[in-house]
Amino acid sequence: MKRKFAAGVVACFVFGLSAWKAQEVKHVTVAGRAVAVWKPVGPVPATGHPLVLFSHGFGGCNTQTTFLMEALANAGYFVLAPNHQDARCGSARQAGSGMQKPEAPFRDVEKWSDATYRDRRDDMEAVLDAVLAEKTFASVHLDPNRVGMVGHSLGGYAVLGLAGGWLSWKDPRVKAALALSPHCSPFIAKGSLGTMDVPVMYQGGTRDIGESPVIRKTGGAYDKSSKPKFYVEFEGAGHLAWTNLKRTYQRSINAYSVAFFDAYLKGETHLLTELTSGRRADDVSGLRVAQKLRVPRKAKCEFEKRGSTTSKQITRI
């Protein structure tokens, strides 16, 4: 019943978004960067639309996760995604000269520092500075006080860095960070996840052998991160589950991602509460939460009765 309830919540969420049709992606140049833009739909809030910036994975591009960008736009967010120097898909493919070697080996955390992939930090900051310098951008009125960031893989590394994982990168304008199978081992070894003081949601998968174990392990990224924090793990999801190449988990990825930003950029907590109160969808195998959310009395009693948790139960701290 609990799983059916969660599936119903996700289905209702998807049905609600389908009532709107997000505008097609636009490609513009912002601060000298090639940027994909998805305009929000729905009424304009009095303070302007919240905005979300996306950072793609290593060798990916700004349109690699279009399904999520469209879901965010449908939910009322102005979405911007720059191409980074290593971009090699979509429109960036024509300008590329083959896959580049990483600046530092992904498995050698000792060679990573706040200087590693600083160009990604610079791209995100330059785009954010440029759009917030205007009262409106692309005819969209924006709220400078409601900024979120989302990134996949190496993009997740960039987003965590900007949220305060690297103190020298921290941007106080970032109010929420969504890290999708992020490369986070450098922050565990040398960073400042414990002092980010920004709501963070990690998403991982049971077949994402490179990054998710680093998030969920004892003393891993989730444990070291400051509250409020979330970890959602999808059963059978590999590292590319958060790209357009894999459709299996898109509905739930969209639901949890939009619910997270709604809670921390709009103050609308009802969907996140439902999705993190022990009522999981079938494709969610693990869920960890460390924050105070209003949980319905019945759900709270059921949780208290369960006692100790397993990887398939919610962990509430």
Tab-separated table of C-alpha atoms in Angstrom:
chain	number	residue	atom	x	y	z
A	1	MET	CA	0.000	0.000	0.000
A	2	LYS	CA	2.806	2.404	0.856
A	3	ARG	CA	4.528	1.823	-2.464
A	4	LYS	CA	1.253	2.176	-4.325
A	5	PHE	CA	0.670	5.457	-2.500
A	6	ALA	CA	4.078	6.764	-3.511
A	7	ALA	CA	3.551	5.628	-7.084
A	8	GLY	CA	0.248	7.502	-7.024
A	9	VAL	CA	1.968	10.659	-5.783
A	10	VAL	CA	4.519	10.427	-8.586
A	11	ALA	CA	1.794	9.707	-11.163
A	12	CYS	CA	-0.271	12.703	-10.021
A	13	PHE	CA	2.861	14.857	-10.203
A	14	VAL	CA	3.571	13.735	-13.767
A	15	PHE	CA	-0.062	14.251	-14.788
A	16	GLY	CA	0.036	17.758	-13.345
A	17	LEU	CA	3.165	18.649	-15.301
A	18	SER	CA	1.756	17.165	-18.482
A	19	ALA	CA	-1.038	19.735	-18.365
A	20	TRP	CA	1.636	22.286	-19.274
A	21	LYS	CA	3.980	22.142	-22.219
A	22	ALA	CA	7.410	23.586	-21.649
A	23	GLN	CA	8.838	25.773	-24.360
A	24	GLU	CA	11.450	24.110	-26.518
A	25	VAL	CA	15.073	24.570	-25.588
A	26	LYS	CA	16.667	27.765	-26.865
A	27	HIS	CA	20.381	28.150	-27.485
A	28	VAL	CA	21.908	31.519	-26.623
A	29	THR	CA	25.277	33.002	-25.777
A	30	VAL	CA	25.642	34.277	-22.221
A	31	ALA	CA	28.898	35.762	-20.937
A	32	GLY	CA	30.673	34.167	-23.893
A	33	ARG	CA	29.279	30.701	-23.081
A	34	ALA	CA	26.970	28.554	-25.174
A	35	VAL	CA	23.909	28.130	-22.958
A	36	ALA	CA	20.733	26.086	-23.332
A	37	VAL	CA	17.664	27.815	-21.918
A	38	TRP	CA	14.261	26.444	-20.942
A	39	LYS	CA	11.681	29.105	-20.128
A	40	PRO	CA	9.194	28.513	-17.303
A	41	VAL	CA	5.487	28.073	-17.876
A	42	GLY	CA	2.654	29.158	-15.640
A	43	PRO	CA	1.885	32.476	-13.929
A	44	VAL	CA	4.722	34.827	-13.015
A	45	PRO	CA	5.272	35.015	-9.221
A	46	ALA	CA	5.269	38.498	-7.715
A	47	THR	CA	9.017	38.306	-7.052
A	48	GLY	CA	9.838	36.635	-10.353
A	49	HIS	CA	10.540	33.047	-11.352
A	50	PRO	CA	13.109	31.002	-9.429
A	51	LEU	CA	16.014	29.841	-11.543
A	52	VAL	CA	18.059	26.651	-11.725
A	53	LEU	CA	21.458	26.175	-13.368
A	54	PHE	CA	22.545	22.765	-14.683
A	55	SER	CA	26.105	21.440	-15.029
A	56	HIS	CA	26.565	18.448	-17.325
A	57	GLY	CA	28.757	15.379	-16.882
A	58	PHE	CA	32.289	14.864	-18.188
A	59	GLY	CA	32.117	14.692	-21.981
A	60	GLY	CA	28.374	15.386	-21.934
A	61	CYS	CA	26.684	18.638	-22.862
A	62	ASN	CA	24.042	21.121	-21.784
A	63	THR	CA	21.203	19.100	-23.362
A	64	GLN	CA	22.204	15.674	-22.000
A	65	THR	CA	19.393	15.700	-19.381
A	66	THR	CA	16.625	17.454	-21.287
A	67	PHE	CA	13.851	15.440	-19.613
A	68	LEU	CA	14.645	16.940	-16.207
A	69	MET	CA	15.188	20.450	-17.558
A	70	GLU	CA	11.740	20.302	-19.171
A	71	ALA	CA	10.168	19.054	-15.940
A	72	LEU	CA	11.716	21.957	-14.024
A	73	ALA	CA	10.533	24.461	-16.627
A	74	ASN	CA	7.048	22.970	-16.471
A	75	ALA	CA	7.148	23.429	-12.712
A	76	GLY	CA	7.868	27.151	-13.092
A	77	TYR	CA	11.666	27.309	-13.039
A	78	PHE	CA	13.849	29.238	-15.463
A	79	VAL	CA	16.588	26.774	-16.410
A	80	LEU	CA	20.019	27.561	-17.820
A	81	ALA	CA	22.715	25.057	-18.770
A	82	PRO	CA	26.136	26.128	-20.091
A	83	ASN	CA	28.421	23.934	-22.151
A	84	HIS	CA	31.716	23.403	-20.349
A	85	GLN	CA	35.079	23.017	-22.088
A	86	ASP	CA	34.828	19.215	-22.145
A	87	ALA	CA	31.339	19.170	-23.744
A	88	ARG	CA	31.144	16.576	-26.510
A	89	CYS	CA	27.471	15.919	-27.295
A	90	GLY	CA	24.587	17.758	-28.894
A	91	SER	CA	25.534	21.078	-30.461
A	92	ALA	CA	28.955	20.894	-28.782
A	93	ARG	CA	29.936	17.858	-30.856
A	94	GLN	CA	30.702	19.957	-33.924
A	95	ALA	CA	33.247	22.028	-32.023
A	96	GLY	CA	34.855	19.076	-30.271
A	97	SER	CA	38.028	17.253	-31.186
A	98	GLY	CA	37.362	13.988	-29.385
A	99	MET	CA	37.186	13.098	-25.713
A	100	GLN	CA	39.650	14.967	-23.557
A	101	LYS	CA	41.600	13.423	-20.716
A	102	PRO	CA	40.344	14.506	-17.278
A	103	GLU	CA	42.296	17.229	-15.543
A	104	ALA	CA	43.031	14.789	-12.728
A	105	PRO	CA	42.442	11.014	-12.465
A	106	PHE	CA	38.981	10.365	-11.060
A	107	ARG	CA	40.314	7.635	-8.770
A	108	ASP	CA	43.191	9.695	-7.374
A	109	VAL	CA	41.644	12.162	-4.943
A	110	GLU	CA	45.050	13.419	-3.834
A	111	LYS	CA	45.456	15.121	-7.207
A	112	TRP	CA	42.183	17.035	-6.846
A	113	SER	CA	41.871	20.486	-5.274
A	114	ASP	CA	39.781	23.622	-5.643
A	115	ALA	CA	41.834	24.363	-8.769
A	116	THR	CA	40.578	21.192	-10.488
A	117	TYR	CA	37.867	21.976	-13.032
A	118	ARG	CA	37.662	25.539	-11.812
A	119	ASP	CA	36.531	26.427	-15.334
A	120	ARG	CA	33.194	24.806	-14.495
A	121	ARG	CA	32.829	26.997	-11.444
A	122	ASP	CA	33.703	30.020	-13.594
A	123	ASP	CA	31.117	29.054	-16.245
A	124	MET	CA	28.301	28.738	-13.719
A	125	GLU	CA	29.230	31.969	-11.962
A	126	ALA	CA	29.593	33.954	-15.180
A	127	VAL	CA	26.182	32.837	-16.462
A	128	LEU	CA	24.512	33.504	-13.118
A	129	ASP	CA	26.117	36.946	-12.841
A	130	ALA	CA	25.014	37.871	-16.345
A	131	VAL	CA	21.356	36.873	-16.028
A	132	LEU	CA	20.950	38.413	-12.576
A	133	ALA	CA	22.490	41.683	-13.751
A	134	GLU	CA	19.270	42.304	-15.647
A	135	LYS	CA	15.789	42.678	-14.191
A	136	THR	CA	14.548	40.287	-16.832
A	137	PHE	CA	16.370	37.816	-19.050
A	138	ALA	CA	14.922	36.455	-22.291
A	139	SER	CA	11.714	38.284	-21.324
A	140	VAL	CA	11.494	36.340	-18.052
A	141	HIS	CA	11.345	38.139	-14.718
A	142	LEU	CA	13.742	36.380	-12.316
A	143	ASP	CA	14.009	36.213	-8.543
A	144	PRO	CA	17.694	36.596	-7.529
A	145	ASN	CA	16.933	35.232	-4.076
A	146	ARG	CA	15.759	31.840	-5.342
A	147	VAL	CA	18.646	30.150	-7.114
A	148	GLY	CA	19.226	26.412	-7.263
A	149	MET	CA	21.872	24.308	-8.968
A	150	VAL	CA	21.800	20.760	-10.292
A	151	GLY	CA	24.598	18.700	-11.792
A	152	HIS	CA	25.299	15.177	-13.009
A	153	SER	CA	28.581	13.348	-12.382
A	154	LEU	CA	31.361	15.925	-12.851
A	155	GLY	CA	28.575	18.498	-12.963
A	156	GLY	CA	27.549	17.274	-9.516
A	157	TYR	CA	31.115	17.959	-8.402
A	158	ALA	CA	30.784	21.529	-9.694
A	159	VAL	CA	27.459	22.059	-7.945
A	160	LEU	CA	28.712	20.695	-4.621
A	161	GLY	CA	31.754	22.932	-4.913
A	162	LEU	CA	29.575	26.005	-5.468
A	163	ALA	CA	27.373	25.010	-2.539
A	164	GLY	CA	30.461	25.149	-0.314
A	165	GLY	CA	32.210	21.814	-0.838
A	166	TRP	CA	35.187	23.967	-1.745
A	167	LEU	CA	35.163	26.994	0.533
A	168	SER	CA	36.849	29.136	-2.125
A	169	TRP	CA	34.005	28.327	-4.560
A	170	LYS	CA	31.071	28.910	-2.241
A	171	ASP	CA	28.380	31.184	-3.656
A	172	PRO	CA	25.854	32.366	-1.046
A	173	ARG	CA	23.268	32.897	-3.794
A	174	VAL	CA	22.889	29.118	-4.132
A	175	LYS	CA	19.936	28.127	-1.945
A	176	ALA	CA	19.653	24.424	-2.893
A	177	ALA	CA	21.951	21.878	-4.544
A	178	LEU	CA	20.856	18.709	-6.370
A	179	ALA	CA	23.719	16.277	-7.043
A	180	LEU	CA	22.956	13.424	-9.469
A	181	SER	CA	25.487	10.597	-9.136
A	182	PRO	CA	28.097	13.265	-8.357
A	183	HIS	CA	31.853	12.859	-8.270
A	184	CYS	CA	32.272	13.706	-4.605
A	185	SER	CA	35.339	11.805	-3.344
A	186	PRO	CA	37.568	14.940	-3.498
A	187	PHE	CA	35.251	16.689	-1.032
A	188	ILE	CA	35.299	13.735	1.350
A	189	ALA	CA	39.088	13.788	1.367
A	190	LYS	CA	39.772	17.510	1.270
A	191	GLY	CA	36.553	19.524	1.133
A	192	SER	CA	34.013	21.109	3.427
A	193	LEU	CA	30.745	19.238	2.983
A	194	GLY	CA	30.003	19.573	6.692
A	195	THR	CA	29.863	23.359	6.527
A	196	MET	CA	27.954	23.830	3.273
A	197	ASP	CA	24.807	24.925	5.149
A	198	VAL	CA	22.815	24.531	1.930
A	199	PRO	CA	20.037	21.953	1.459
A	200	VAL	CA	21.414	19.127	-0.664
A	201	MET	CA	19.804	16.126	-2.311
A	202	TYR	CA	22.000	13.309	-3.581
A	203	GLN	CA	20.611	10.805	-6.066
A	204	GLY	CA	22.295	7.491	-6.837
A	205	GLY	CA	21.684	3.977	-8.105
A	206	THR	CA	22.396	0.411	-7.062
A	207	ARG	CA	24.306	-0.191	-10.317
A	208	ASP	CA	26.145	3.111	-10.221
A	209	ILE	CA	29.330	1.439	-9.000
A	210	GLY	CA	31.626	4.421	-9.473
A	211	GLU	CA	29.921	7.176	-7.480
A	212	SER	CA	26.914	6.036	-5.438
A	213	PRO	CA	28.915	3.860	-3.001
A	214	VAL	CA	30.973	6.954	-2.155
A	215	ILE	CA	27.780	8.827	-1.281
A	216	ARG	CA	26.087	6.176	0.858
A	217	LYS	CA	29.001	4.515	2.653
A	218	THR	CA	29.685	5.189	6.324
A	219	GLY	CA	31.657	8.411	6.428
A	220	GLY	CA	30.716	9.107	2.811
A	221	ALA	CA	29.373	12.263	1.211
A	222	TYR	CA	25.901	11.965	2.723
A	223	ASP	CA	27.228	11.388	6.235
A	224	LYS	CA	29.639	14.304	5.957
A	225	SER	CA	27.151	16.790	4.498
A	226	SER	CA	25.423	19.408	6.589
A	227	LYS	CA	21.659	19.294	7.105
A	228	PRO	CA	19.143	19.378	5.576
A	229	LYS	CA	20.198	16.513	3.327
A	230	PHE	CA	18.619	13.699	1.355
A	231	TYR	CA	19.778	10.584	-0.446
A	232	VAL	CA	17.506	8.855	-2.970
A	233	GLU	CA	18.750	5.608	-4.501
A	234	PHE	CA	17.084	4.001	-7.530
A	235	GLU	CA	16.975	0.220	-7.876
A	236	GLY	CA	19.072	-0.936	-10.851
A	237	ALA	CA	20.076	2.578	-11.933
A	238	GLY	CA	23.547	3.022	-13.438
A	239	HIS	CA	25.595	6.154	-13.924
A	240	LEU	CA	23.774	7.242	-17.096
A	241	ALA	CA	20.290	6.975	-15.589
A	242	TRP	CA	20.228	10.778	-15.312
A	243	THR	CA	20.784	11.347	-19.036
A	244	ASN	CA	18.465	11.179	-22.021
A	245	LEU	CA	19.883	7.731	-22.845
A	246	LYS	CA	17.835	6.009	-20.125
A	247	ARG	CA	14.072	6.499	-19.745
A	248	THR	CA	13.432	3.975	-16.961
A	249	TYR	CA	13.757	6.307	-13.977
A	250	GLN	CA	12.828	9.643	-15.501
A	251	ARG	CA	9.399	9.906	-13.887
A	252	SER	CA	10.735	9.396	-10.356
A	253	ILE	CA	13.870	11.471	-10.952
A	254	ASN	CA	11.656	14.347	-12.055
A	255	ALA	CA	9.317	13.947	-9.080
A	256	TYR	CA	12.028	13.918	-6.407
A	257	SER	CA	14.025	16.687	-8.081
A	258	VAL	CA	11.112	19.085	-8.525
A	259	ALA	CA	9.841	18.310	-5.016
A	260	PHE	CA	13.267	19.180	-3.592
A	261	PHE	CA	13.488	22.520	-5.357
A	262	ASP	CA	9.849	23.302	-4.595
A	263	ALA	CA	10.567	22.831	-0.894
A	264	TYR	CA	13.669	25.012	-0.759
A	265	LEU	CA	13.106	27.575	-3.508
A	266	LYS	CA	9.328	27.970	-3.243
A	267	GLY	CA	8.576	26.924	0.324
A	268	GLU	CA	6.130	24.286	-0.937
A	269	THR	CA	6.980	21.193	1.119
A	270	HIS	CA	3.940	18.947	0.666
A	271	LEU	CA	5.270	16.845	-2.221
A	272	LEU	CA	8.709	16.367	-0.666
A	273	THR	CA	7.049	15.400	2.615
A	274	GLU	CA	4.961	12.748	0.884
A	275	LEU	CA	7.912	11.349	-1.062
A	276	THR	CA	10.171	11.147	2.012
A	277	SER	CA	7.723	9.976	4.676
A	278	GLY	CA	8.320	6.281	4.146
A	279	ARG	CA	6.002	5.863	1.179
A	280	ARG	CA	8.451	5.013	-1.590
A	281	ALA	CA	7.904	4.379	-5.271
A	282	ASP	CA	8.770	0.921	-6.608
A	283	ASP	CA	12.006	2.045	-8.244
A	284	VAL	CA	13.394	3.647	-5.064
A	285	SER	CA	15.472	1.117	-3.123
A	286	GLY	CA	16.994	3.455	-0.551
A	287	LEU	CA	15.990	6.727	1.059
A	288	ARG	CA	17.802	8.720	3.724
A	289	VAL	CA	16.628	12.003	5.193
A	290	ALA	CA	18.221	14.306	7.730
A	291	GLN	CA	15.942	17.234	8.356
A	292	LYS	CA	12.726	18.040	10.115
A	293	LEU	CA	9.721	17.663	7.860
A	294	ARG	CA	6.096	17.541	8.922
A	295	VAL	CA	5.193	13.869	8.734
A	296	PRO	CA	1.561	12.735	8.916
A	297	ARG	CA	0.778	11.131	12.292
A	298	LYS	CA	-0.012	7.737	10.746
A	299	ALA	CA	3.250	7.632	8.782
A	300	LYS	CA	5.204	8.652	11.871
A	301	CYS	CA	3.661	5.909	13.979
A	302	GLU	CA	4.389	3.341	11.303
A	303	PHE	CA	8.007	4.435	11.170
A	304	GLU	CA	8.396	4.229	14.925
A	305	LYS	CA	7.012	0.704	14.882
A	306	ARG	CA	9.561	-0.461	12.321
A	307	GLY	CA	12.496	0.152	14.606
A	308	SER	CA	15.822	-0.475	12.895
A	309	THR	CA	16.045	0.262	9.190
A	310	THR	CA	17.418	-1.570	6.178
A	311	SER	CA	18.593	-0.259	2.830
A	312	LYS	CA	14.999	-0.496	1.607
A	313	GLN	CA	13.543	1.544	4.467
A	314	ILE	CA	13.628	5.233	5.144
A	315	THR	CA	16.308	6.456	7.527
A	316	ARG	CA	15.188	9.563	9.377
A	317	ILE	CA	17.763	11.372	11.472
